[in-house]
Each structure stands twice: as C-alpha cells, then as structure tokens.
C-alpha positions as MATLAB code, in Angstrom:
seq = 'XXXXXXXXXXXXXXXXXXXXXXXXXXXXXXXXXXXXXXXXXXXXXXXXXXXXXXXXXXXXXXXXXXXXXXXXXXXXXXXXXXXXXXXXXXXXXXXXXXXXXXXXXXXXXXXXXXXXXXXXXXXXXXXXXXXXXXXXXXXXXXXXXXXXXXXXXXXXXXXXXXXXXXXXXXXXXXXXXXXXXX';
ca = [
      -2.036    0.633  -27.281;
      -2.663    0.687  -23.437;
      -5.178    2.812  -22.316;
      -3.151    3.292  -19.103;
       0.427    3.270  -20.724;
      -0.205    5.990  -23.356;
      -1.094    8.839  -20.673;
       1.814   10.990  -19.761;
       2.809   11.300  -16.092;
       2.470   15.017  -15.255;
       5.179   16.008  -12.672;
       3.835   18.634  -10.087;
       6.089   21.421   -8.925;
       8.737   20.599   -6.329;
       9.467   16.996   -7.811;
      12.412   16.222   -9.818;
      12.600   13.298  -12.296;
      15.675   12.050  -13.603;
      15.705    9.031  -16.431;
      18.624    7.502  -17.374;
      17.704    4.542  -19.728;
      15.708    2.324  -17.823;
      16.366    3.820  -14.464;
      14.172    6.329  -13.066;
      15.157    8.684  -10.077;
      12.163   10.511   -8.517;
      12.936   13.000   -5.620;
      10.359   15.305   -4.049;
       9.368   16.790   -0.544;
       8.314   13.538    0.734;
      11.418   11.592    0.003;
      13.007   10.088   -2.949;
      12.620    6.629   -4.847;
      14.937    4.859   -7.425;
      13.561    2.117   -9.869;
      15.208    0.023  -12.529;
      12.480   -0.695  -15.122;
      12.366   -3.433  -18.058;
      14.404   -2.205  -21.290;
      11.676   -3.396  -23.492;
       9.988   -0.241  -22.787;
      11.291    3.074  -23.368;
      10.793    5.806  -20.841;
      11.265    9.418  -21.751;
      11.091   13.343  -20.529;
       9.075   15.457  -22.933;
       7.816   18.958  -21.797;
       7.955   18.079  -17.923;
       6.001   15.085  -18.528;
       7.201   11.139  -18.356;
       6.317    9.430  -21.550;
       6.329    5.639  -21.556;
       6.331    3.706  -24.872;
       6.971    0.382  -26.211;
       8.974   -1.021  -29.286;
       6.459   -3.480  -30.452;
       3.403   -5.250  -29.884;
       4.500   -8.416  -28.371;
       2.555   -9.526  -25.497;
       5.303   -9.294  -22.993;
       5.760   -5.743  -23.918;
       2.141   -4.871  -24.137;
       1.793   -6.104  -20.382;
       4.847   -4.175  -19.260;
       3.699   -0.839  -20.892;
       0.765    0.121  -18.736;
       2.607   -1.436  -15.194;
       5.526    0.738  -16.060;
       3.692    4.038  -16.217;
       1.582    3.055  -13.483;
       4.692    2.586  -11.403;
       6.255    6.055  -12.381;
       3.132    7.668  -11.379;
       2.983    5.918   -7.966;
       6.344    7.161   -7.549;
       5.791   10.627   -8.681;
       2.630   10.790   -6.166;
       4.413    9.466   -3.472;
       7.272   11.768   -3.370;
       4.892   14.497   -3.739;
       1.863   13.670   -1.413;
       2.419   10.407    0.067;
       0.101    7.362    0.725;
      -2.041    6.492    3.523;
      -3.736    3.220    4.486;
      -6.492    2.528    7.039;
      -6.755   -0.343    9.303;
      -9.767   -0.952   11.695;
      -9.225   -2.875   15.138;
     -12.564   -4.752   16.025;
     -13.050   -6.802   19.036;
     -13.686   -6.485   22.708;
     -10.650   -5.536   24.635;
      -8.756   -5.138   21.102;
      -6.872   -2.050   20.614;
      -3.784   -0.437   19.351;
      -1.377    1.779   20.972;
       1.980    3.920   20.067;
       4.944    3.441   22.149;
       7.261    6.293   20.607;
       7.416    4.973   17.244;
       6.755    1.244   17.584;
       3.018    0.162   17.414;
       1.610   -2.232   20.202;
      -1.101   -4.299   19.239;
      -3.492   -5.839   22.054;
      -5.512   -8.277   20.060;
      -6.105  -11.280   22.085;
      -2.719  -12.777   22.476;
      -0.985  -13.141   26.269;
       1.438  -10.476   25.174;
       1.134   -7.082   23.067;
       2.528   -7.368   19.332;
       5.060   -4.632   18.870;
       5.503   -3.557   15.181;
       8.554   -1.707   14.246;
       8.060    0.827   11.481;
      10.198    0.153    8.423;
      12.400    3.326    7.046;
       9.941    5.592    5.128;
       6.718    4.251    6.772;
       5.200    5.698   10.097;
       2.158    4.911   12.040;
      -0.705    6.745   13.462;
      -3.368    5.604   15.888;
      -6.804    6.929   16.748;
      -7.830    5.411   20.359;
     -11.330    6.755   20.039;
     -11.886    5.010   16.782;
      -9.779    2.286   16.868;
      -8.049    2.970   13.504;
      -4.496    2.681   12.615;
      -3.252    4.550    9.840;
      -0.049    3.511    7.668;
       1.555    6.555    6.203;
       4.645    6.290    3.636;
       6.098    7.679    0.282;
       6.378    4.238   -1.182;
       3.002    2.729   -2.105;
       4.644   -1.121   -2.205;
       6.022   -0.673    1.381;
       3.052    1.069    2.755;
       0.942   -1.699    1.322;
       2.953   -4.684    2.495;
       3.381   -3.027    6.205;
      -0.417   -2.652    6.222;
      -0.724   -6.190    5.194;
       1.730   -7.406    7.872;
      -0.421   -5.616   10.481;
      -3.497   -7.331    9.316;
      -1.638  -10.684    9.412;
      -1.124  -10.366   13.197;
      -4.583  -11.009   13.823;
      -6.890  -11.209   10.494;
     -10.741  -10.936   10.959;
     -12.123  -14.168   11.517;
     -15.801  -15.069   10.245;
     -17.725  -16.191   13.316;
     -17.444  -12.823   15.541;
     -15.686  -10.636   13.109;
     -13.108   -9.895   15.605;
      -9.562   -8.998   14.191;
      -7.689   -6.225   12.103;
      -9.266   -5.250    9.057;
      -8.616   -2.734    6.035;
     -11.147    0.274    6.196;
     -14.421   -0.696    4.242;
     -13.302   -4.425    4.054;
     -16.287   -6.474    4.149;
     -16.023   -9.721    6.184;
     -18.118  -12.751    5.202;
     -19.610  -13.831    8.436;
     -20.686  -17.542    9.039;
     -23.339  -18.746   11.478;
     -22.474  -20.252   14.584;
     -23.533  -23.816   15.826;
     -26.970  -24.781   15.330;
     -29.167  -24.961   18.244;
     -29.234  -28.659   20.244;
     -32.097  -30.516   19.655;
     -33.762  -28.412   16.632;
     -34.927  -30.608   13.619;
];
C-alpha cells in the first residue's frame, strides 16, 4: 500500500471540498481549484477527510494512488494558506522591480524583460535583498511561473550571475588558466 496514498487529507476549517466521482472541487479563502482525476482510483469523503483508495495492485494504479492523494492535499493547502517560491537575483547591476502588477527584470539585456503574472499568481520584490516572491494558491502555476522567471537569465557557472531559486547551489567552473603556466 502506498504510504502517502493511504493517509487521509484533513480539511481545515473554511475549506469546502466537493467530490463527484473522479471530479474534485476545492474552495477556500484564497481561491478555488477544480481537477479531474483518473477513474482507476476512487476518491471519497469520510468524517471531514478526503480518502483515496485504489481498486487493485496493478502498477499503473499503484503509481496513481500516492500522486492523486498528494495533488488533492496540494489543492487543499493552496486554497487555505497558499504557496510561495523565492527567487534571488545575483549579479552586478541585476535587479527586479515592480511596475504595478508587472515584474520588470533588469538582467544584462539591452532592455528590461517584463513579465505579466497569470491569474491567481502575484509577485513581490524586495529591492534590498534582491529577492522575488512568487505567490499563489495553485502549486503547479506558482512553480511554472517561477521557472519562467528563472529562464529569463539562468545562473551561469563562471561568475554565478543570473536568477536562481533561494538556496539553489550553482556549480562553479574555473576560468581560463593563466598564460604561460606549465
């Protein structure tokens, strides 16, 4: 039995979960999410908790069991308290600024790169620490948006300049060897 899949998803107060077959609709103070899951796993509400069970021990169903439970748990967590990803801007002259709701990145190009947040996602910029916060209630969308911001100027291995996730280790390379050294 899947160790993750057999755990019930506890629903906090203020969150409503509606299960209809393989359709799950979660509504909370931060927003609402809908998702259609595979019919190979059954989802049910029992005693204010969401329980995911599988019908057999077939490998495909075993794989879906824990994944389905984790996705439902992420939906419940997202609409109740939300998700946050932190990015760091590193490099001389590199910075990020907010222009209304639009994120403007000054990362070594001849022009600022402007990024419009998708619906359900917002940005916050701390100019002092040069950090960008990506906030939202949909974990997939927050991660995808942070990935797109990082892709504007990923960290390079020689000087470490670029946009990286907070705590990300960038493997550094040695530069050119000195001329004449043997």
